[in-house]
Amino acid sequence: MRCGGTYIDATVGLGGHSYEIAKRLGAPGHLIGLDKDPAALEKAGIRLQASAFQHKPSPEGESREPEADWPEITLLHRSFAEIADAVEPGTIDGILADLGVSSLQLDEAARGFSFQADGPLDMRMDPQSERTAEQVVNHLDERQLADVIYEFGEERRSRRIARAIVRSRPIRSTAHLAEVISAAARPMNPADRRIHPATRTFQALRIFVNRELDDLRALLEAVPRILKPGGRVVIISFHSLEDRIVKDAFRGGEKKDRYFRVLTRKPVTASIEESDRNPRARSAKLRAAERV
Ligand SMILES: C[S@@+](CC[C@H](N)C(=O)[O-])C[C@H]1O[C@@H](n2cnc3c(N)ncnc32)[C@H](O)[C@@H]1O
């Protein structure tokens, strides 16, 4: 990382990565953070702003002074698919995207992302976007639903699950949906019993509702235009559909279009210790490339 450069955190979430970037950037730097989720941005904004002040003991008690070495921070509520509209071409030193949902989104039952807590079937990262999981589950025809579950969940039992969903409509809650899927697709072999039968279908609905793969493709298309020569892009993905898109875009950018140098021949994965500390890291794959 270059102290004083301009960096983008394309998925601010709760601001963990943004905070680490800001710390290393220092005062002449600029951090631009994006998220589709205004609730996440608000929380991250408070955290990052609070970090811009130092606690200093003074004779009158504790006082807070602006941190001399903290970068300018701009937080934007928008999809990273629109990144090219937010910055000038060729001005960015580095961009990081940590894909998927945040723990804030997963843990809040009312957002409807989790089959482990009962909530409304929502699943929108951006509460202002139109399409909810409830609309998808209750209004797609059986065939379209099966295709979504197969394509975005890589679920072999997609037809059977889609049939069961259509027969059980209307479905309004995550718990009801998880129950319908569990009854329709009981795991047949012991290896499958480790994951909940609804895991793949919930992943598929979430990806479809938030147009996640389209957004990722749009981001990867914009990256070569906004990076400076020598600038770097780092993407952390959590399932094979995302990882394949990133791998192909980096390889194409290196071999065909010649604007990337791939920095990770194989994806970087978490160590056993890190996976133990943070189970979500178990499926994370990090790939990086440099603009040439
Ligand atoms: C895994 S979390 C990021 C966590 C973050 N790195 C941290 O340290 O807290 C992913 C975040 O990306 C956001 N997100 C997902 N797709 C997005 C998109 N297309 N544009 C902007 N933000 C997106 C989600 O709303 C979520 O807050």
XYZ file of C-alpha atoms and ligand atoms in Angstrom:
319
model
C 0.000 0.000 0.000
C 1.169 3.516 -0.791
C 0.948 5.985 2.086
C -0.960 9.024 0.828
C -2.583 7.290 -2.165
C -6.255 7.011 -3.166
C -7.813 3.671 -2.289
C -11.303 2.229 -2.638
C -13.002 -0.168 -0.248
C -15.822 -1.329 -2.545
C -17.605 -3.219 0.267
C -17.273 -1.171 3.469
C -19.588 -3.374 5.593
C -18.781 -2.681 9.218
C -15.579 -0.885 8.241
C -13.012 -3.448 9.442
C -10.979 -3.359 6.234
C -11.577 0.385 5.777
C -10.146 1.040 9.219
C -7.007 -0.972 8.452
C -6.585 0.813 5.102
C -7.125 4.246 6.708
C -4.513 3.523 9.366
C -1.896 2.757 6.735
C -2.888 5.567 4.346
C -2.226 8.510 6.634
C -3.246 12.152 6.295
C -2.401 12.893 2.667
C -4.408 9.844 1.577
C -8.016 9.457 0.458
C -10.191 6.438 1.183
C -13.387 6.055 -0.822
C -15.805 3.514 0.659
C -18.897 2.090 -0.996
C -21.723 -0.093 0.206
C -25.215 -0.895 -1.023
C -26.407 -1.053 2.554
C -27.024 2.350 4.191
C -27.207 0.789 7.703
C -23.701 -0.655 7.284
C -22.357 2.673 5.993
C -23.792 4.530 8.960
C -22.173 2.160 11.451
C -18.849 2.167 9.581
C -18.973 5.976 9.305
C -19.307 6.354 13.078
C -16.444 3.941 13.651
C -14.141 5.551 11.096
C -14.964 9.072 12.263
C -14.377 8.142 15.898
C -10.989 6.789 14.882
C -10.159 10.162 13.354
C -9.923 11.538 16.911
C -7.257 10.711 19.444
C -7.966 10.443 23.138
C -5.453 12.613 24.972
C -5.237 12.937 28.744
C -5.140 16.627 29.722
C -5.026 18.393 33.124
C -8.811 18.999 32.853
C -9.470 15.355 32.032
C -9.761 13.382 28.806
C -9.951 15.501 25.636
C -10.340 14.526 22.000
C -8.207 16.020 19.285
C -8.297 15.436 15.557
C -5.867 12.685 14.614
C -3.085 14.365 12.615
C -2.446 11.329 10.476
C -5.902 10.222 9.356
C -6.913 10.254 5.654
C -9.864 11.986 4.042
C -12.732 9.489 3.977
C -15.656 9.573 1.546
C -18.462 7.039 2.052
C -20.922 6.493 -0.799
C -24.211 4.614 -0.759
C -24.065 2.871 -4.107
C -23.241 -0.400 -5.792
C -19.663 -1.059 -6.775
C -21.098 -1.811 -10.232
C -21.271 2.008 -10.598
C -17.725 2.650 -9.421
C -16.650 4.220 -12.718
C -19.202 7.047 -12.175
C -17.741 7.845 -8.753
C -14.064 8.385 -9.628
C -11.901 9.784 -12.439
C -10.232 7.263 -14.787
C -6.650 6.282 -13.916
C -6.653 7.866 -10.437
C -6.880 4.889 -8.059
C -3.923 3.176 -6.344
C -5.842 0.193 -5.051
C -9.287 -1.323 -4.776
C -10.525 -4.024 -2.425
C -13.827 -5.915 -2.611
C -14.825 -8.377 0.129
C -17.902 -9.902 -1.464
C -21.118 -11.269 0.006
C -23.085 -10.385 3.108
C -21.850 -8.848 6.347
C -22.433 -10.298 9.803
C -24.683 -7.285 10.459
C -26.952 -8.413 7.614
C -26.804 -12.127 8.472
C -27.431 -11.676 12.193
C -30.440 -9.397 11.864
C -33.473 -11.672 11.419
C -35.545 -8.804 9.978
C -33.243 -8.619 6.928
C -34.278 -12.156 5.983
C -30.836 -13.494 4.942
C -30.628 -16.404 7.356
C -32.582 -19.641 7.627
C -31.344 -19.954 11.195
C -33.489 -17.076 12.463
C -37.112 -16.502 11.499
C -37.734 -13.288 9.599
C -39.506 -11.847 6.553
C -38.268 -13.052 3.166
C -36.397 -9.896 2.219
C -32.647 -10.512 1.497
C -32.035 -7.074 -0.037
C -28.630 -5.577 0.744
C -30.064 -2.226 -0.338
C -33.520 -1.787 1.248
C -34.319 0.745 -1.509
C -34.008 -1.793 -4.332
C -37.226 -3.233 -5.710
C -36.829 -7.011 -5.796
C -37.284 -8.964 -2.534
C -36.876 -12.695 -1.938
C -40.592 -12.865 -1.135
C -41.454 -11.648 -4.642
C -39.061 -14.148 -6.215
C -40.288 -17.089 -4.123
C -43.983 -16.342 -4.651
C -44.088 -15.006 -8.212
C -41.552 -16.785 -10.444
C -42.977 -19.766 -12.272
C -41.713 -23.203 -11.253
C -39.251 -23.504 -14.090
C -37.720 -20.041 -13.586
C -37.423 -20.737 -9.875
C -35.669 -24.057 -10.522
C -33.269 -22.324 -12.920
C -32.394 -19.649 -10.325
C -31.784 -22.301 -7.654
C -29.661 -24.377 -10.033
C -27.678 -21.522 -11.562
C -26.933 -19.448 -8.456
C -27.018 -22.187 -5.816
C -25.463 -25.003 -7.859
C -28.185 -27.129 -6.257
C -28.665 -30.517 -7.958
C -32.152 -30.927 -6.459
C -33.376 -27.587 -7.835
C -36.430 -28.990 -9.682
C -37.692 -30.880 -6.665
C -37.202 -27.834 -4.404
C -38.906 -25.489 -6.877
C -41.893 -27.842 -7.091
C -42.224 -27.978 -3.307
C -41.998 -24.176 -3.042
C -44.692 -23.630 -5.663
C -47.008 -26.105 -3.894
C -46.511 -24.386 -0.523
C -47.139 -20.816 -1.683
C -47.643 -18.262 -0.263
C -44.358 -18.411 1.692
C -43.701 -15.288 3.720
C -40.949 -16.169 6.193
C -37.413 -17.585 6.168
C -38.408 -20.327 8.632
C -41.338 -21.458 6.435
C -39.106 -21.529 3.350
C -36.357 -23.461 5.164
C -38.972 -25.988 6.363
C -40.377 -26.506 2.845
C -36.874 -27.019 1.410
C -35.820 -29.382 4.214
C -38.893 -31.560 3.669
C -38.315 -31.656 -0.112
C -34.577 -32.240 -0.123
C -33.476 -34.406 2.755
C -29.746 -35.163 2.426
C -29.222 -38.638 1.025
C -25.575 -39.235 1.782
C -23.857 -38.520 5.111
C -21.423 -35.979 3.583
C -24.358 -33.717 2.639
C -25.734 -33.828 6.187
C -23.095 -31.371 7.362
C -24.731 -28.524 5.496
C -28.352 -27.494 6.020
C -30.535 -28.532 3.037
C -31.623 -24.881 2.560
C -28.066 -23.464 2.315
C -27.770 -23.537 -1.473
C -31.290 -22.292 -2.150
C -30.850 -19.347 0.237
C -27.539 -18.510 -1.456
C -29.221 -18.653 -4.872
C -32.080 -16.359 -3.842
C -29.708 -13.856 -2.248
C -27.488 -13.721 -5.360
C -30.519 -13.316 -7.632
C -32.254 -10.697 -5.457
C -29.096 -8.554 -5.264
C -27.868 -9.210 -8.823
C -24.536 -10.087 -7.238
C -22.831 -11.702 -10.215
C -23.845 -8.912 -12.628
C -22.468 -6.345 -10.176
C -19.210 -8.258 -9.864
C -18.789 -8.430 -13.662
C -19.464 -4.673 -13.935
C -16.883 -3.962 -11.206
C -14.243 -6.092 -12.929
C -14.906 -4.325 -16.214
C -14.465 -0.888 -14.613
C -11.318 -1.724 -12.608
C -8.739 -1.446 -15.449
C -10.117 1.994 -16.343
C -9.973 3.487 -12.855
C -6.630 2.038 -11.664
C -3.353 3.911 -12.155
C -0.535 1.917 -13.783
C 0.891 -0.149 -10.919
C -2.446 0.083 -9.040
C -3.798 -3.131 -7.555
C -7.143 -4.856 -7.259
C -7.877 -7.431 -4.557
C -11.086 -9.474 -4.502
C -12.172 -11.840 -1.722
C -14.925 -14.226 -2.785
C -16.887 -16.855 -0.890
C -18.202 -19.327 -3.434
C -17.110 -20.883 -6.685
C -19.411 -18.812 -8.924
C -17.771 -15.567 -7.797
C -14.273 -17.004 -7.788
C -14.625 -18.253 -11.365
C -15.694 -14.798 -12.577
C -12.722 -13.147 -10.828
C -10.239 -15.761 -12.074
C -11.452 -15.465 -15.682
C -11.431 -11.645 -15.618
C -7.874 -11.527 -14.252
C -6.600 -14.164 -16.707
C -8.339 -12.472 -19.656
C -6.882 -9.142 -18.539
C -3.404 -10.655 -18.483
C -3.356 -12.934 -21.538
C -5.749 -11.231 -23.958
C -6.133 -7.554 -23.104
C -2.721 -7.231 -21.425
C -3.777 -4.703 -18.813
C -3.297 -6.962 -15.761
C -0.447 -8.872 -14.188
C -1.907 -11.580 -11.984
C -0.299 -11.546 -8.521
C -1.936 -14.744 -7.224
C -1.465 -17.781 -9.502
C -3.519 -19.724 -6.966
C -6.046 -18.036 -4.695
C -4.859 -17.174 -1.199
C -6.889 -19.040 1.448
C -7.131 -18.763 5.220
C -4.818 -20.695 7.531
C -6.307 -23.334 9.855
C -5.873 -20.964 12.826
C -7.699 -18.152 11.035
C -10.532 -20.488 9.973
C -10.872 -21.664 13.570
C -11.099 -18.071 14.781
C -13.445 -16.997 11.984
C -15.432 -19.876 10.397
C -16.552 -17.600 7.530
C -12.914 -17.409 6.381
C -12.982 -21.132 5.607
C -14.490 -20.628 2.162
C -12.764 -17.308 1.367
C -10.524 -17.040 -1.704
C -8.423 -13.961 -2.320
C -7.132 -13.043 -5.769
C -5.085 -9.988 -6.708
C -3.886 -8.339 -9.905
C -1.846 -5.289 -10.858
C -2.631 -2.763 -13.594
C 0.293 -2.670 -16.042
C -18.475 -9.272 3.669
S -19.171 -7.714 3.908
C -17.777 -6.658 3.987
C -17.157 -6.598 5.349
C -16.064 -5.547 5.440
N -14.918 -5.886 4.630
C -15.633 -5.319 6.898
O -14.414 -5.317 7.140
O -16.478 -5.110 7.743
C -19.800 -7.338 2.341
C -20.466 -5.971 2.209
O -20.544 -5.686 0.831
C -21.741 -5.057 0.552
N -22.017 -5.287 -0.868
C -22.296 -6.462 -1.473
N -22.463 -6.268 -2.792
C -22.256 -4.955 -3.025
C -22.267 -4.139 -4.194
N -22.574 -4.639 -5.391
N -21.974 -2.831 -4.073
C -21.679 -2.299 -2.850
N -21.671 -3.018 -1.707
C -21.946 -4.319 -1.795
C -22.734 -5.691 1.487
O -23.836 -4.820 1.705
C -21.890 -5.900 2.748
O -22.022 -4.826 3.628
